[in-house]
């Protein structure tokens, strides 16, 4: 009798699992590391382009940071959206710091490092805001699209 009870509860759990609507999934395969690679990789490419073309972060970095954050939000599941949104300013600041220190390490010694860090935050803030806005836009579009699919 115990075996029958186990079978029926197992069948019931299968039915419940089949009846559950599927949650938002990642549109492209590649695992959970793919959004992180895109979110960091594209801004890094933009930073390298800008450092090679002239001093400081410029348009290539800004465009790549916004695109990288937006694509990371596209590639993430709904559980990963928070991480993409929260990490975008940190990634922008981190990539800026790495690129500036790699290109001009001798310039940032002692107190100049603190001054440079403050400059990176101030000059990077518009890019941070744009990247977060891109992620937020993608998230809103995906939520609206998923709700329309469920209701219509």
Short mmCIF file of C-alpha atoms in Angstrom, two decimals:
data_model
loop_
_atom_site.label_atom_id
_atom_site.label_comp_id
_atom_site.label_asym_id
_atom_site.label_seq_id
_atom_site.Cartn_x
_atom_site.Cartn_y
_atom_site.Cartn_z
CA UNK A 1 0.00 0.00 0.00
CA UNK A 2 2.82 2.36 0.75
CA UNK A 3 4.15 1.83 -2.77
CA UNK A 4 0.82 2.79 -4.31
CA UNK A 5 0.67 5.94 -2.26
CA UNK A 6 4.16 6.86 -3.48
CA UNK A 7 3.19 6.28 -7.10
CA UNK A 8 0.04 8.34 -6.96
CA UNK A 9 1.78 11.25 -5.26
CA UNK A 10 4.55 11.01 -7.84
CA UNK A 11 1.97 11.15 -10.64
CA UNK A 12 0.26 14.10 -8.95
CA UNK A 13 3.50 16.04 -8.73
CA UNK A 14 4.14 15.36 -12.41
CA UNK A 15 0.68 16.70 -13.30
CA UNK A 16 1.20 19.81 -11.18
CA UNK A 17 4.59 20.42 -12.76
CA UNK A 18 3.11 20.03 -16.26
CA UNK A 19 0.24 22.40 -15.42
CA UNK A 20 2.55 25.15 -14.14
CA UNK A 21 3.21 27.90 -16.65
CA UNK A 22 6.80 28.09 -17.71
CA UNK A 23 8.59 31.09 -16.26
CA UNK A 24 10.71 33.46 -18.28
CA UNK A 25 13.63 31.60 -19.74
CA UNK A 26 16.89 32.66 -21.24
CA UNK A 27 16.25 33.37 -24.94
CA UNK A 28 19.66 32.05 -25.97
CA UNK A 29 21.56 29.11 -24.59
CA UNK A 30 24.99 29.61 -23.14
CA UNK A 31 24.34 29.25 -19.46
CA UNK A 32 24.42 31.79 -16.70
CA UNK A 33 27.96 32.92 -17.54
CA UNK A 34 27.02 34.31 -20.96
CA UNK A 35 25.28 37.47 -19.64
CA UNK A 36 28.27 38.19 -17.39
CA UNK A 37 30.72 37.76 -20.25
CA UNK A 38 28.68 40.10 -22.45
CA UNK A 39 28.17 42.67 -19.66
CA UNK A 40 31.91 42.87 -18.98
CA UNK A 41 33.33 42.00 -22.41
CA UNK A 42 31.64 44.66 -24.53
CA UNK A 43 32.57 47.58 -22.24
CA UNK A 44 36.11 46.24 -22.11
CA UNK A 45 36.28 46.21 -25.91
CA UNK A 46 34.95 49.79 -25.99
CA UNK A 47 37.49 50.89 -23.38
CA UNK A 48 40.37 49.38 -25.37
CA UNK A 49 39.15 51.13 -28.53
CA UNK A 50 38.92 54.46 -26.72
CA UNK A 51 42.31 54.10 -25.04
CA UNK A 52 43.97 53.26 -28.35
CA UNK A 53 42.29 56.18 -30.13
CA UNK A 54 42.98 58.78 -27.46
CA UNK A 55 43.14 59.41 -23.73
CA UNK A 56 40.14 58.61 -21.57
CA UNK A 57 36.84 56.90 -22.09
CA UNK A 58 34.77 58.15 -25.00
CA UNK A 59 31.91 57.27 -27.29
CA UNK A 60 33.03 53.71 -28.09
CA UNK A 61 33.12 52.84 -24.39
CA UNK A 62 29.73 54.43 -23.73
CA UNK A 63 28.05 52.63 -26.64
CA UNK A 64 29.64 49.28 -25.76
CA UNK A 65 28.72 49.63 -22.07
CA UNK A 66 25.08 50.37 -22.88
CA UNK A 67 24.89 47.59 -25.48
CA UNK A 68 26.63 45.13 -23.17
CA UNK A 69 24.23 45.83 -20.32
CA UNK A 70 21.19 45.67 -22.59
CA UNK A 71 22.31 42.39 -24.14
CA UNK A 72 23.08 40.95 -20.72
CA UNK A 73 19.51 41.76 -19.66
CA UNK A 74 18.23 40.08 -22.84
CA UNK A 75 20.31 36.97 -22.14
CA UNK A 76 19.39 36.73 -18.44
CA UNK A 77 16.48 35.01 -16.79
CA UNK A 78 14.15 36.98 -14.56
CA UNK A 79 16.29 35.98 -11.57
CA UNK A 80 19.36 37.46 -13.23
CA UNK A 81 17.77 40.82 -14.06
CA UNK A 82 18.50 42.21 -10.62
CA UNK A 83 22.17 41.31 -10.99
CA UNK A 84 22.44 42.93 -14.41
CA UNK A 85 20.73 46.09 -13.22
CA UNK A 86 22.71 46.37 -9.99
CA UNK A 87 26.06 45.43 -11.52
CA UNK A 88 26.00 47.82 -14.46
CA UNK A 89 27.41 50.87 -12.57
CA UNK A 90 30.03 48.72 -10.89
CA UNK A 91 31.09 47.23 -14.21
CA UNK A 92 31.33 50.66 -15.84
CA UNK A 93 33.49 51.97 -13.00
CA UNK A 94 35.60 48.82 -12.83
CA UNK A 95 36.29 48.68 -16.56
CA UNK A 96 37.11 52.39 -16.57
CA UNK A 97 39.57 51.93 -13.71
CA UNK A 98 41.22 48.90 -15.27
CA UNK A 99 41.58 50.58 -18.68
CA UNK A 100 42.91 53.84 -17.24
CA UNK A 101 45.37 52.09 -14.92
CA UNK A 102 46.57 49.80 -17.69
CA UNK A 103 47.06 52.65 -20.13
CA UNK A 104 48.33 55.32 -17.71
CA UNK A 105 49.52 53.48 -14.60
CA UNK A 106 52.40 55.84 -13.96
CA UNK A 107 50.02 58.82 -13.92
CA UNK A 108 48.01 57.41 -10.98
CA UNK A 109 50.48 57.21 -8.10
CA UNK A 110 49.68 58.23 -4.52
CA UNK A 111 47.10 60.98 -4.19
CA UNK A 112 46.62 61.09 -7.94
CA UNK A 113 44.95 57.67 -7.72
CA UNK A 114 42.24 59.05 -5.42
CA UNK A 115 41.77 62.06 -7.68
CA UNK A 116 41.61 59.81 -10.71
CA UNK A 117 39.07 57.56 -9.01
CA UNK A 118 36.83 60.52 -8.24
CA UNK A 119 37.16 61.68 -11.85
CA UNK A 120 36.21 58.22 -13.13
CA UNK A 121 33.05 58.21 -11.00
CA UNK A 122 31.99 61.71 -12.05
CA UNK A 123 32.74 61.27 -15.76
CA UNK A 124 31.38 57.71 -15.78
CA UNK A 125 28.08 58.55 -14.11
CA UNK A 126 26.20 59.35 -17.35
CA UNK A 127 27.37 56.05 -18.84
CA UNK A 128 26.35 54.22 -15.64
CA UNK A 129 22.88 55.78 -15.80
CA UNK A 130 22.47 55.00 -19.50
CA UNK A 131 23.56 51.40 -19.01
CA UNK A 132 21.13 50.93 -16.11
CA UNK A 133 18.37 52.55 -18.19
CA UNK A 134 19.08 50.16 -21.06
CA UNK A 135 18.80 47.18 -18.72
CA UNK A 136 15.59 48.56 -17.22
CA UNK A 137 14.10 49.10 -20.67
CA UNK A 138 14.87 45.53 -21.72
CA UNK A 139 13.41 44.18 -18.48
CA UNK A 140 10.18 46.16 -18.87
CA UNK A 141 9.80 45.05 -22.50
CA UNK A 142 10.33 41.41 -21.56
CA UNK A 143 7.86 41.57 -18.66
CA UNK A 144 5.18 43.16 -20.85
CA UNK A 145 5.82 40.65 -23.64
CA UNK A 146 5.65 37.70 -21.23
CA UNK A 147 2.38 38.95 -19.70
CA UNK A 148 0.82 39.39 -23.13
CA UNK A 149 1.78 35.83 -24.02
CA UNK A 150 0.18 34.49 -20.86
CA UNK A 151 -3.06 36.44 -21.34
CA UNK A 152 -3.47 36.33 -25.04
#
